Structure formats: C-alpha cells, structure tokens
Coordinates of C-alpha atoms in Angstrom, one line a residue:
M432 CA -35.3 59.3 -23.1
Y433 CA -39.0 59.3 -22.5
K434 CA -38.6 60.7 -18.9
D435 CA -40.4 63.9 -19.7
I436 CA -43.3 62.1 -21.3
F437 CA -43.4 59.6 -18.4
N438 CA -43.4 62.4 -15.8
L439 CA -46.2 64.2 -17.6
E440 CA -48.3 61.0 -17.7
Q441 CA -47.7 60.5 -14.0
K442 CA -48.7 64.1 -13.2
L443 CA -51.8 63.8 -15.4
T444 CA -52.7 60.6 -13.7
K445 CA -52.5 62.1 -10.2
V446 CA -54.7 65.0 -11.3
L447 CA -57.3 62.7 -12.8
I448 CA -57.3 60.4 -9.8
S449 CA -57.7 63.3 -7.4
V450 CA -60.7 64.7 -9.4
F451 CA -62.1 61.2 -9.6
T452 CA -61.7 60.7 -5.8
L453 CA -63.4 64.0 -5.0
F454 CA -66.3 62.9 -7.3
I455 CA -66.7 59.7 -5.4
L456 CA -66.7 61.4 -2.0
L457 CA -69.4 63.8 -3.2
Q458 CA -71.4 60.8 -4.4
I459 CA -71.1 59.0 -1.1
K460 CA -72.7 62.0 0.6
V461 CA -75.6 62.1 -1.7
F462 CA -76.4 58.4 -2.0
S463 CA -76.5 55.6 0.5
Q464 CA -73.8 53.0 -0.1
E465 CA -75.2 49.6 -0.9
Q466 CA -73.6 46.1 -1.0
I467 CA -74.4 44.6 -4.4
K468 CA -75.9 41.1 -4.2
H469 CA -74.9 38.6 -6.8
E470 CA -76.8 35.5 -7.7
N471 CA -74.7 32.5 -6.6
M472 CA -73.9 30.6 -9.8
F473 CA -72.8 27.6 -7.8
E474 CA -76.4 27.1 -6.6
M475 CA -77.8 27.2 -10.2
S476 CA -78.8 24.0 -12.0
I477 CA -77.3 23.0 -15.3
D478 CA -80.5 24.2 -17.1
E479 CA -80.3 27.6 -15.4
L480 CA -76.6 27.9 -16.3
M481 CA -77.3 27.3 -19.9
E482 CA -80.0 30.0 -19.9
I483 CA -77.5 32.7 -19.0
K484 CA -77.9 35.5 -21.5
V485 CA -75.1 36.3 -23.9
T486 CA -74.8 38.8 -26.8
L487 CA -71.5 38.0 -28.5
A488 CA -72.2 35.1 -30.8
S489 CA -74.8 36.6 -33.0
G490 CA -75.1 40.2 -31.8
L491 CA -78.4 39.5 -30.2
E492 CA -79.3 38.7 -26.6
E493 CA -79.9 35.0 -26.4
S494 CA -79.4 32.1 -24.0
K495 CA -76.0 30.5 -23.9
I496 CA -77.5 27.1 -25.1
N497 CA -78.9 28.8 -28.2
A498 CA -75.8 30.7 -29.1
P499 CA -74.3 29.4 -32.5
A500 CA -70.8 29.0 -31.0
T501 CA -68.8 27.5 -28.2
M502 CA -68.7 30.1 -25.4
I503 CA -67.6 30.5 -21.8
V504 CA -69.0 33.2 -19.5
I505 CA -67.1 34.4 -16.5
T506 CA -69.2 36.6 -14.1
S507 CA -68.1 39.2 -11.7
E508 CA -68.8 36.8 -8.8
E509 CA -66.4 34.2 -10.3
I510 CA -63.7 36.9 -10.7
R511 CA -64.0 37.7 -7.1
Q512 CA -64.2 34.1 -5.8
R513 CA -61.2 33.0 -7.9
G514 CA -59.1 35.9 -6.8
Y515 CA -58.3 37.3 -10.3
T516 CA -56.5 40.6 -10.1
S517 CA -56.2 41.4 -13.8
L518 CA -57.6 40.4 -17.2
S519 CA -54.4 38.5 -17.8
D520 CA -55.1 36.3 -14.7
V521 CA -58.5 35.4 -16.2
I522 CA -57.2 34.5 -19.7
M523 CA -54.4 32.4 -18.2
D524 CA -57.0 30.3 -16.4
M525 CA -59.2 29.7 -19.4
P526 CA -59.3 26.5 -21.4
G527 CA -58.4 26.6 -25.1
F528 CA -55.5 29.2 -24.7
D529 CA -51.8 28.4 -24.9
I530 CA -50.1 31.1 -22.8
S531 CA -46.5 32.3 -23.1
V532 CA -45.4 35.0 -20.6
P533 CA -42.1 36.7 -21.7
N534 CA -42.9 39.5 -19.2
G535 CA -41.6 42.0 -21.8
I536 CA -43.1 44.6 -24.0
N537 CA -45.9 42.0 -24.6
Y538 CA -46.6 40.7 -21.1
L539 CA -48.2 37.6 -22.4
F540 CA -49.1 35.9 -25.7
A541 CA -52.5 34.2 -25.7
Y542 CA -52.8 31.6 -28.5
Q543 CA -56.4 30.6 -28.8
R544 CA -57.3 27.1 -30.1
G545 CA -53.5 26.3 -30.4
Y546 CA -52.9 28.6 -33.3
R547 CA -49.5 30.4 -32.8
T548 CA -48.6 33.7 -34.3
P549 CA -45.8 36.2 -33.4
N550 CA -48.4 38.2 -31.4
T551 CA -51.9 37.9 -30.1
T552 CA -53.5 39.3 -33.4
R553 CA -56.0 36.6 -34.4
T554 CA -58.2 37.0 -31.4
L555 CA -60.4 40.1 -31.0
L556 CA -60.3 41.8 -27.6
M557 CA -63.5 43.9 -27.1
I558 CA -64.6 46.2 -24.3
D559 CA -68.4 46.4 -24.3
G560 CA -68.5 45.1 -27.9
K561 CA -65.9 47.6 -29.2
V562 CA -62.7 46.3 -30.6
N563 CA -59.7 47.2 -28.4
N564 CA -56.9 45.6 -30.5
H565 CA -54.3 48.1 -31.5
L566 CA -55.2 49.9 -34.7
W567 CA -51.7 49.6 -36.3
N568 CA -50.5 46.1 -35.5
H569 CA -53.8 44.6 -34.3
V570 CA -52.3 43.2 -31.2
A571 CA -54.5 42.5 -28.2
D572 CA -52.5 43.9 -25.3
I573 CA -53.6 41.6 -22.5
S574 CA -51.6 42.8 -19.5
R575 CA -52.4 44.4 -16.1
Q576 CA -53.7 47.7 -17.3
Y577 CA -57.4 46.9 -17.5
P578 CA -59.7 47.5 -14.5
I579 CA -61.2 44.4 -13.0
M580 CA -63.7 45.7 -10.4
N581 CA -66.1 47.2 -13.1
I582 CA -66.5 43.9 -15.0
E583 CA -70.0 42.5 -15.1
R584 CA -69.0 39.5 -17.1
I585 CA -66.5 38.3 -19.7
E586 CA -67.8 36.4 -22.8
I587 CA -65.2 34.2 -24.6
L588 CA -66.2 32.9 -28.0
Y589 CA -64.1 30.0 -29.5
G590 CA -64.0 29.8 -33.3
P591 CA -64.2 32.2 -36.2
A592 CA -66.9 34.9 -36.2
S593 CA -66.0 36.8 -39.4
A594 CA -69.5 37.1 -40.7
L595 CA -70.4 39.5 -37.9
Y596 CA -67.1 40.9 -36.7
G597 CA -64.8 40.9 -39.8
A598 CA -61.8 38.9 -41.0
N599 CA -59.8 39.6 -37.9
A600 CA -62.2 37.5 -35.8
F601 CA -60.2 34.4 -36.9
L602 CA -59.7 32.4 -33.7
G603 CA -62.3 33.9 -31.4
I604 CA -63.3 36.9 -29.3
I605 CA -62.9 38.1 -25.8
N606 CA -65.6 40.5 -24.9
V607 CA -65.3 42.3 -21.5
I608 CA -68.7 43.7 -20.5
T609 CA -68.6 46.4 -17.9
K610 CA -71.2 47.6 -15.4
D611 CA -73.3 50.7 -16.0
G612 CA -75.3 51.1 -12.8
S613 CA -78.3 49.1 -14.0
E614 CA -77.8 46.4 -11.4
L615 CA -78.6 48.9 -8.6
N616 CA -82.0 50.0 -7.4
R617 CA -83.2 53.5 -8.2
G618 CA -81.5 56.1 -6.0
E619 CA -78.6 53.7 -5.0
T620 CA -74.9 54.1 -5.5
S621 CA -72.0 51.7 -4.8
T622 CA -68.3 52.6 -4.3
N623 CA -65.6 50.0 -4.0
I624 CA -61.8 50.5 -3.5
G625 CA -59.3 47.7 -4.0
L626 CA -55.7 47.6 -3.0
L627 CA -53.0 45.2 -4.2
G628 CA -49.5 44.7 -2.9
G629 CA -47.0 41.9 -3.4
S630 CA -43.5 40.8 -4.3
F631 CA -41.1 42.8 -6.5
N632 CA -42.5 46.1 -5.1
T633 CA -45.8 45.4 -6.9
R634 CA -48.6 47.9 -6.0
A635 CA -52.0 48.6 -7.4
V636 CA -55.1 50.6 -6.5
E637 CA -58.5 50.5 -8.2
V638 CA -61.6 52.6 -7.4
F639 CA -65.0 51.8 -8.9
S640 CA -68.2 53.8 -8.4
Q641 CA -71.7 53.4 -10.0
G642 CA -75.1 54.8 -9.4
N643 CA -78.7 54.6 -10.6
G644 CA -80.8 57.7 -10.7
G645 CA -83.7 56.1 -12.6
D646 CA -83.5 57.5 -16.2
V647 CA -79.8 58.4 -15.6
R648 CA -77.2 55.8 -14.6
Y649 CA -73.4 56.0 -14.4
A650 CA -70.3 54.0 -13.8
I651 CA -66.7 55.2 -13.5
T652 CA -63.4 53.3 -12.7
A653 CA -59.8 54.2 -12.2
R654 CA -56.8 51.8 -11.8
I655 CA -53.0 52.3 -11.3
Y656 CA -50.6 49.4 -11.4
N657 CA -46.8 49.5 -10.8
S658 CA -44.2 46.8 -10.4
D659 CA -40.5 46.3 -10.6
E660 CA -41.2 42.7 -11.9
P661 CA -39.0 39.7 -11.0
D662 CA -35.2 39.8 -11.7
L663 CA -34.5 36.9 -14.1
S664 CA -30.9 37.7 -14.8
N665 CA -29.7 34.5 -13.1
R666 CA -32.2 32.2 -14.8
W667 CA -30.7 32.0 -18.3
G668 CA -27.2 32.9 -19.5
F669 CA -28.5 35.2 -22.3
L670 CA -29.9 37.5 -19.6
S671 CA -26.7 37.7 -17.6
N672 CA -25.8 41.1 -16.0
D673 CA -22.3 40.3 -17.3
L674 CA -23.7 40.8 -20.8
Y675 CA -25.8 43.8 -19.9
G676 CA -22.8 45.5 -18.4
D677 CA -20.1 44.5 -20.9
K678 CA -18.2 47.7 -21.9
K679 CA -17.0 46.1 -25.1
I680 CA -20.6 45.5 -26.2
W681 CA -22.3 48.6 -24.9
G682 CA -19.6 51.3 -24.5
P683 CA -20.9 54.7 -23.5
L684 CA -24.5 53.6 -23.4
L685 CA -23.7 52.2 -19.9
D686 CA -23.4 55.9 -18.7
L687 CA -27.1 56.5 -19.6
E688 CA -29.9 56.3 -17.0
N689 CA -33.5 55.2 -17.4
N690 CA -36.3 54.7 -14.9
G691 CA -34.0 56.0 -12.2
K692 CA -31.3 53.4 -12.8
K693 CA -28.2 53.2 -15.0
L694 CA -28.2 50.8 -18.0
G695 CA -26.1 47.7 -17.6
R696 CA -28.3 45.5 -15.3
Y697 CA -31.5 43.6 -15.6
Y698 CA -34.4 45.9 -14.8
D699 CA -37.9 45.4 -16.1
P700 CA -40.4 47.8 -14.5
T701 CA -44.1 48.1 -15.4
F702 CA -46.4 51.1 -15.0
S703 CA -49.9 51.4 -16.2
Y704 CA -53.1 53.3 -15.5
A705 CA -56.7 53.1 -16.8
L706 CA -59.8 55.4 -16.7
N707 CA -63.2 54.1 -17.8
G708 CA -66.6 55.6 -17.5
N709 CA -70.1 55.7 -19.0
I710 CA -73.3 57.5 -18.5
T711 CA -76.7 56.4 -19.7
Y712 CA -79.8 58.4 -20.2
K713 CA -82.8 56.1 -21.0
N714 CA -81.6 54.4 -24.2
I715 CA -78.7 56.7 -25.0
K716 CA -75.2 55.8 -23.7
S717 CA -71.9 57.6 -24.0
G718 CA -68.6 56.7 -22.5
F719 CA -64.8 56.6 -22.7
S720 CA -62.0 54.1 -22.1
K721 CA -58.4 55.2 -21.7
W722 CA -55.4 53.1 -20.8
Y723 CA -51.6 53.6 -20.7
L724 CA -49.1 50.8 -20.5
Q725 CA -45.3 51.1 -20.1
E726 CA -43.3 47.9 -19.8
G727 CA -39.6 46.9 -20.0
Y728 CA -38.3 44.3 -22.5
G729 CA -38.1 41.5 -19.9
T730 CA -36.8 38.3 -21.4
Q731 CA -37.6 39.1 -25.1
Y732 CA -34.1 40.0 -26.2
A733 CA -30.6 38.7 -25.3
A734 CA -28.6 41.0 -23.1
D735 CA -25.9 41.4 -25.7
R736 CA -28.5 42.8 -28.2
G737 CA -30.9 44.9 -26.2
Q738 CA -31.1 46.5 -22.8
N739 CA -34.4 45.6 -21.1
N740 CA -34.4 48.7 -19.0
A741 CA -36.0 50.7 -21.8
G742 CA -39.6 51.5 -21.7
W743 CA -42.0 50.5 -24.4
I744 CA -45.3 52.5 -24.3
K745 CA -48.7 51.6 -25.7
S746 CA -51.9 53.6 -25.1
S747 CA -55.5 53.5 -26.2
L748 CA -58.3 56.1 -26.0
Q749 CA -61.9 55.4 -27.1
L750 CA -64.8 57.8 -27.0
Y751 CA -68.2 56.5 -28.0
F752 CA -71.9 57.4 -28.3
E753 CA -74.6 54.7 -28.9
N754 CA -78.3 54.7 -29.0
E755 CA -80.8 51.8 -28.9
K756 CA -84.1 52.8 -30.3
S757 CA -87.4 50.9 -30.9
I758 CA -88.6 51.8 -34.4
S759 CA -91.7 49.7 -34.1
E760 CA -93.0 46.8 -32.1
N761 CA -90.9 44.4 -34.1
V762 CA -88.0 46.5 -35.2
N763 CA -85.1 47.7 -33.0
A764 CA -82.1 49.8 -34.1
N765 CA -78.7 50.2 -32.5
T766 CA -76.4 53.1 -33.6
L767 CA -72.8 53.5 -32.6
L768 CA -70.3 56.3 -33.2
L769 CA -66.8 55.5 -32.0
Y770 CA -63.5 57.4 -32.0
T771 CA -60.3 55.4 -31.3
N772 CA -56.7 56.7 -30.8
S773 CA -53.9 54.1 -30.6
T774 CA -50.2 54.9 -30.0
I775 CA -47.2 52.6 -29.7
G776 CA -43.5 53.4 -29.3
G777 CA -40.8 54.0 -26.8
D778 CA -37.1 53.6 -26.1
W779 CA -34.9 50.9 -27.7
A780 CA -31.2 50.4 -26.6
E781 CA -29.5 48.2 -29.2
A782 CA -26.1 46.7 -29.8
A783 CA -25.4 45.4 -33.4
P784 CA -22.2 43.4 -33.7
D785 CA -19.4 45.0 -35.7
S786 CA -18.5 42.5 -38.5
K787 CA -15.1 44.1 -39.4
P788 CA -12.1 41.8 -38.9
G789 CA -10.7 42.2 -35.5
M790 CA -13.7 44.2 -34.2
E791 CA -16.1 41.3 -33.6
E792 CA -16.1 41.9 -29.8
F793 CA -17.4 45.4 -30.3
S794 CA -20.8 46.8 -31.4
F795 CA -22.6 49.6 -33.2
I796 CA -24.8 51.0 -30.5
S797 CA -27.9 53.2 -30.5
F798 CA -30.5 54.5 -28.0
T799 CA -33.5 55.7 -30.1
Y800 CA -37.2 56.5 -29.6
W801 CA -39.7 54.8 -31.9
N802 CA -43.2 56.2 -32.6
S803 CA -46.4 55.3 -34.3
L804 CA -49.6 57.4 -34.1
N805 CA -53.0 56.1 -35.3
S806 CA -56.7 57.0 -35.1
S807 CA -60.1 56.1 -36.5
W808 CA -63.7 57.0 -36.7
L809 CA -66.3 54.2 -36.8
F810 CA -70.1 54.5 -37.6
K811 CA -72.1 51.3 -37.2
Q812 CA -75.8 50.8 -37.7
N813 CA -77.5 47.5 -36.7
I814 CA -81.2 46.6 -37.2
E815 CA -83.0 43.7 -35.5
I816 CA -86.3 42.5 -37.0
D817 CA -88.5 40.1 -35.1
L818 CA -90.4 38.0 -37.6
N819 CA -92.1 35.7 -35.0
N820 CA -91.3 34.1 -31.7
N821 CA -88.7 31.8 -33.3
S822 CA -87.2 33.9 -36.1
K823 CA -85.2 37.1 -36.2
I824 CA -83.2 39.0 -38.8
L825 CA -80.1 41.0 -37.9
T826 CA -78.8 43.3 -40.6
G827 CA -76.6 46.3 -40.6
F828 CA -73.7 48.3 -42.1
K829 CA -70.6 50.1 -41.0
Y830 CA -68.2 52.7 -42.2
E831 CA -64.7 53.2 -40.7
W832 CA -62.1 55.9 -41.5
K833 CA -58.5 55.3 -40.4
K834 CA -55.4 57.4 -40.2
L835 CA -52.4 55.1 -39.9
T836 CA -48.7 55.5 -39.7
K837 CA -46.9 54.0 -42.7
A838 CA -43.5 53.3 -41.1
W839 CA -41.9 53.7 -37.7
D840 CA -40.8 57.2 -37.0
I841 CA -37.2 56.7 -35.5
P842 CA -35.0 59.7 -35.6
G843 CA -31.3 58.8 -36.2
Y844 CA -31.7 55.0 -36.6
W845 CA -30.1 53.3 -39.6
G846 CA -31.7 55.5 -42.2
A847 CA -35.3 55.0 -40.9
F848 CA -38.0 57.6 -41.4
S849 CA -37.5 60.6 -39.2
S850 CA -39.8 63.5 -38.4
S851 CA -37.3 65.6 -36.4
I852 CA -34.0 65.2 -38.2
P853 CA -33.0 64.3 -41.8
S854 CA -33.2 60.5 -42.2
T855 CA -30.3 60.7 -44.7
G856 CA -28.0 62.3 -42.1
P857 CA -24.9 60.2 -42.1
G858 CA -24.0 60.4 -38.4
P859 CA -20.5 59.5 -37.1
Y860 CA -20.4 56.2 -38.9
N861 CA -22.7 56.9 -41.9
Y862 CA -25.5 54.7 -40.4
G863 CA -27.6 57.5 -38.9
F864 CA -27.2 60.3 -36.4
G865 CA -28.1 58.0 -33.4
V866 CA -25.8 55.1 -34.3
G867 CA -22.5 55.2 -32.5
H868 CA -19.8 52.6 -31.6
S869 CA -19.0 50.9 -28.3
T870 CA -15.4 52.1 -28.6
D871 CA -16.6 55.8 -28.4
S872 CA -16.0 57.7 -25.2
T873 CA -19.4 59.4 -25.3
Y874 CA -22.8 59.0 -26.9
T875 CA -25.3 61.7 -28.1
I876 CA -29.0 60.7 -27.9
P877 CA -30.8 61.7 -31.1
P878 CA -33.8 64.0 -30.9
M879 CA -37.3 62.8 -30.1
P880 CA -39.9 62.3 -32.9
A881 CA -42.2 65.2 -33.7
S882 CA -45.4 65.4 -31.7
Q883 CA -47.5 65.1 -34.9
M884 CA -46.8 62.5 -37.6
P885 CA -45.8 64.2 -41.0
P886 CA -48.4 63.7 -43.7
T887 CA -45.8 61.9 -45.9
N888 CA -45.7 59.1 -43.4
L889 CA -49.5 58.7 -43.1
I890 CA -52.0 56.5 -45.0
F891 CA -55.8 57.0 -44.9
T892 CA -58.2 54.1 -45.4
D893 CA -61.9 53.7 -45.9
D894 CA -63.6 50.5 -44.7
Y895 CA -67.2 49.9 -45.3
G896 CA -69.5 46.9 -45.5
G897 CA -72.8 45.3 -44.5
F898 CA -74.3 42.0 -43.5
I899 CA -77.7 40.3 -43.2

C-alpha cells in the first residue's frame, strides 16, 4: 500500500546521498584529511575520569563528580572500541535498563530503572539537548536509524529531572551529543566512511565529514540501514507460517503483495536512513536532523491476527537555530528556536474473528493505512548568572506551540476517522469500506489518507513555563 511512498523515499535518499558524497569529495580536495586523536580514557585516573565535563544534569557545564544526579558518559572512543554499530547497541549494554526486543514496529523497549510501560515513553531521548521523542505518543524510537560515527559522547542520566526538562523526564534522559568540527585544528577536515554487512542480508553505510575553518565549523552525516531481519516463524507456534498462510483466516489478502513478497509468510524487513548536519559561525549554530524508519511487525502480533509483512513508518525532522551570547562578564544567555515535525503510520493487515455461529474459523479482514501528522515550534531562553566562584544561578523560560493529530486517520477501518472517504461508509459488511471477509473471492484496498490532515482532526496547544 505504501509502495509509492516507499519508492519516493528511496529515490529522495539516493539524491541526497549523491549530493552529500559530491560535497565530501570537494572537501577532500580543499582540506587535508586528518586522523582525529582521542584521549585514551583507559589511561586516565579515577580523579581524571570524575572531572569529565557534562551538561545534562543541571544545564550547565560541570564536572561529572559535581553533577547532581547519577550519570554515565560513553565517549566516541568507547563506542569504537566496544564495536557498537547503533544507538540500540549502546543502550542494550548500559546498566539500569531492562531491554525487550520484539524486533517489530518498536525494535526494542528500554525500561530505565526497572519501570515498565507499554512503550519507552518515560525516558527522554535527546539529540544535542533537543528532545527527539515522538510528538504524538512520546515514544523514544531507539532503533538502528541514528548515525553512530558523528557521536562525540552520550550522557545518560538516571532519575527524574523534571525541574529542568519537564514532567516527561520521569525516569531519566539519554542525550546524544554530536560532533561539530571543534575537535579539529584550524584548516583541518576529516572524512570517515563506515560499511556494515551481516546475516539476514543486513547492510549499512555511514559517511561522516567535519571541518574547522576557524570562525566557521561544520559537521554532516548520512546513514542508510537495510535488513531482512531473522525469520522467527519456527520459534513460536503463534508465528507459524501455517497461520500466516491460512486461507480461512486471511482469504483474499493472501493475494496481496508487500515489500516485493506476497502476504502469507513471516517477513519482517527494516529500512531506515538519517541525515544530520550543523554549521557554526562563532557562537551561532544552526542545524538539522532528519530520520526515516520503516519496520515490519516482527513478533508483536500473532499470525492469525496480523501479517508482519506490513511496513510501519516513523519519521522525524528537526531544524534549529541557537545562539550563545555573553551579555556581561558574569551573565551568559542561550537562545534556541526549534522546529519539529513527527509522523507515524503505515500499513496494517488484520484478521478479526467472525463470532457468528458456524463461522468461527473465518475472519473479517482489512488492509488499511494509518496516519498521524504532528509538528511544533519551540522557543527557549536560558540565562546563566555567575555569582562567585562557587555559586551560579540558571534561569529561563520556554514557549512551545504544537499542532497534533486528534485521532488516527484510517480510511475504511471500522468507522474510524477518515480524510479521504466518508467514515460512515458502510462497506460490504457495514463495518467500513476496507473491512472484508475471508470468504470473499477478492479484496479492494481502501484509498490512502489525504496528504494534509483535515482541521477537524487537529488540536493546537500552547505550552509555556519558566524555572529558576
């Protein structure tokens, strides 16, 4: 159903990567390529380790030992030495997280400090101090989509931090801090290319380039990840291909094709890409972060209720501008303007048992597309005041405007809201245009949702506050 969207995303990705590669080749001609030298943390003393600078706990740069919270810092050197290939690898190796990997539309659930929720919603995931949890359901999508080569360090805070980061910082924070070219000497550039290949037709490529021109610095990264994922159909009975391919359960849906394969067998492919970049001029920094993640349903649903060869899509786009300014000798200000766009949706192939006497072996079937579109604008102003060598005051305020989807946009699905066809349309069985029966000889896929969410299915919110 989402084949056209998927193909468009793939074409766009190829264009962006081609432009990005050309940019890198031009940079290599202008600058000399340097090997970045990292300080070996294994040669540091305990005292030196505790003096590592962090910013997450209080919003100020301070030594780890003075931070008012339990923290772990993972550096780029440790990421390289431990062989992590994704952010999910890092989190699975950290203490204080209970990890569940259904390998489905949520690749993993990370339960911090043992607190279990249906999704990873009580931990903030930040990229350079900017919240990257989904705007609509607040899930932290920790999968294989995030670049790894551009990470300077990862700060993990354990415990609530609501005074500074709001009520959603309930269990802790994961803050991924990326490189910006400042670690290079003036006039230097560095370009790195990473390739990954493995079982289940897994492939990934990542390219990272950064440069330091003095007053101007830049960093840019691209990553593509693709995998067929393991076939788990023989591991548990509820994922059996006998159920996925049962004609009594699925009827004409078994004639449909998705991801180049017909429905009716276990197939759980993953495709993702990410583009990140920033440019800094003196104290002014602007940048972007874009990722796209498409995953199958994996082990999340039994094979007599949902086909896992249906792609669930999540994407995020952030554009930001920030300025650090020294107002006086003792007063510093940080200003942030951030735009965020979050989408979630995709295909869902469903079989709902027919409860009528004598029809219990059959099902009401549907193959529908779900959609939710959301965006926000955030303005934040922080002010740091040095009182003396031992005391500081951090104060600030924020304003955030959000445009959120009220309810799923699902044309033809059991009377749900629909932007493209009447939601009251009865369909062949009075349950919706897209609800058929496994005894039918054919199935008609309902229309896609509209490209823009109708105003009647939107809600607008204003969020403002301050702290001291």
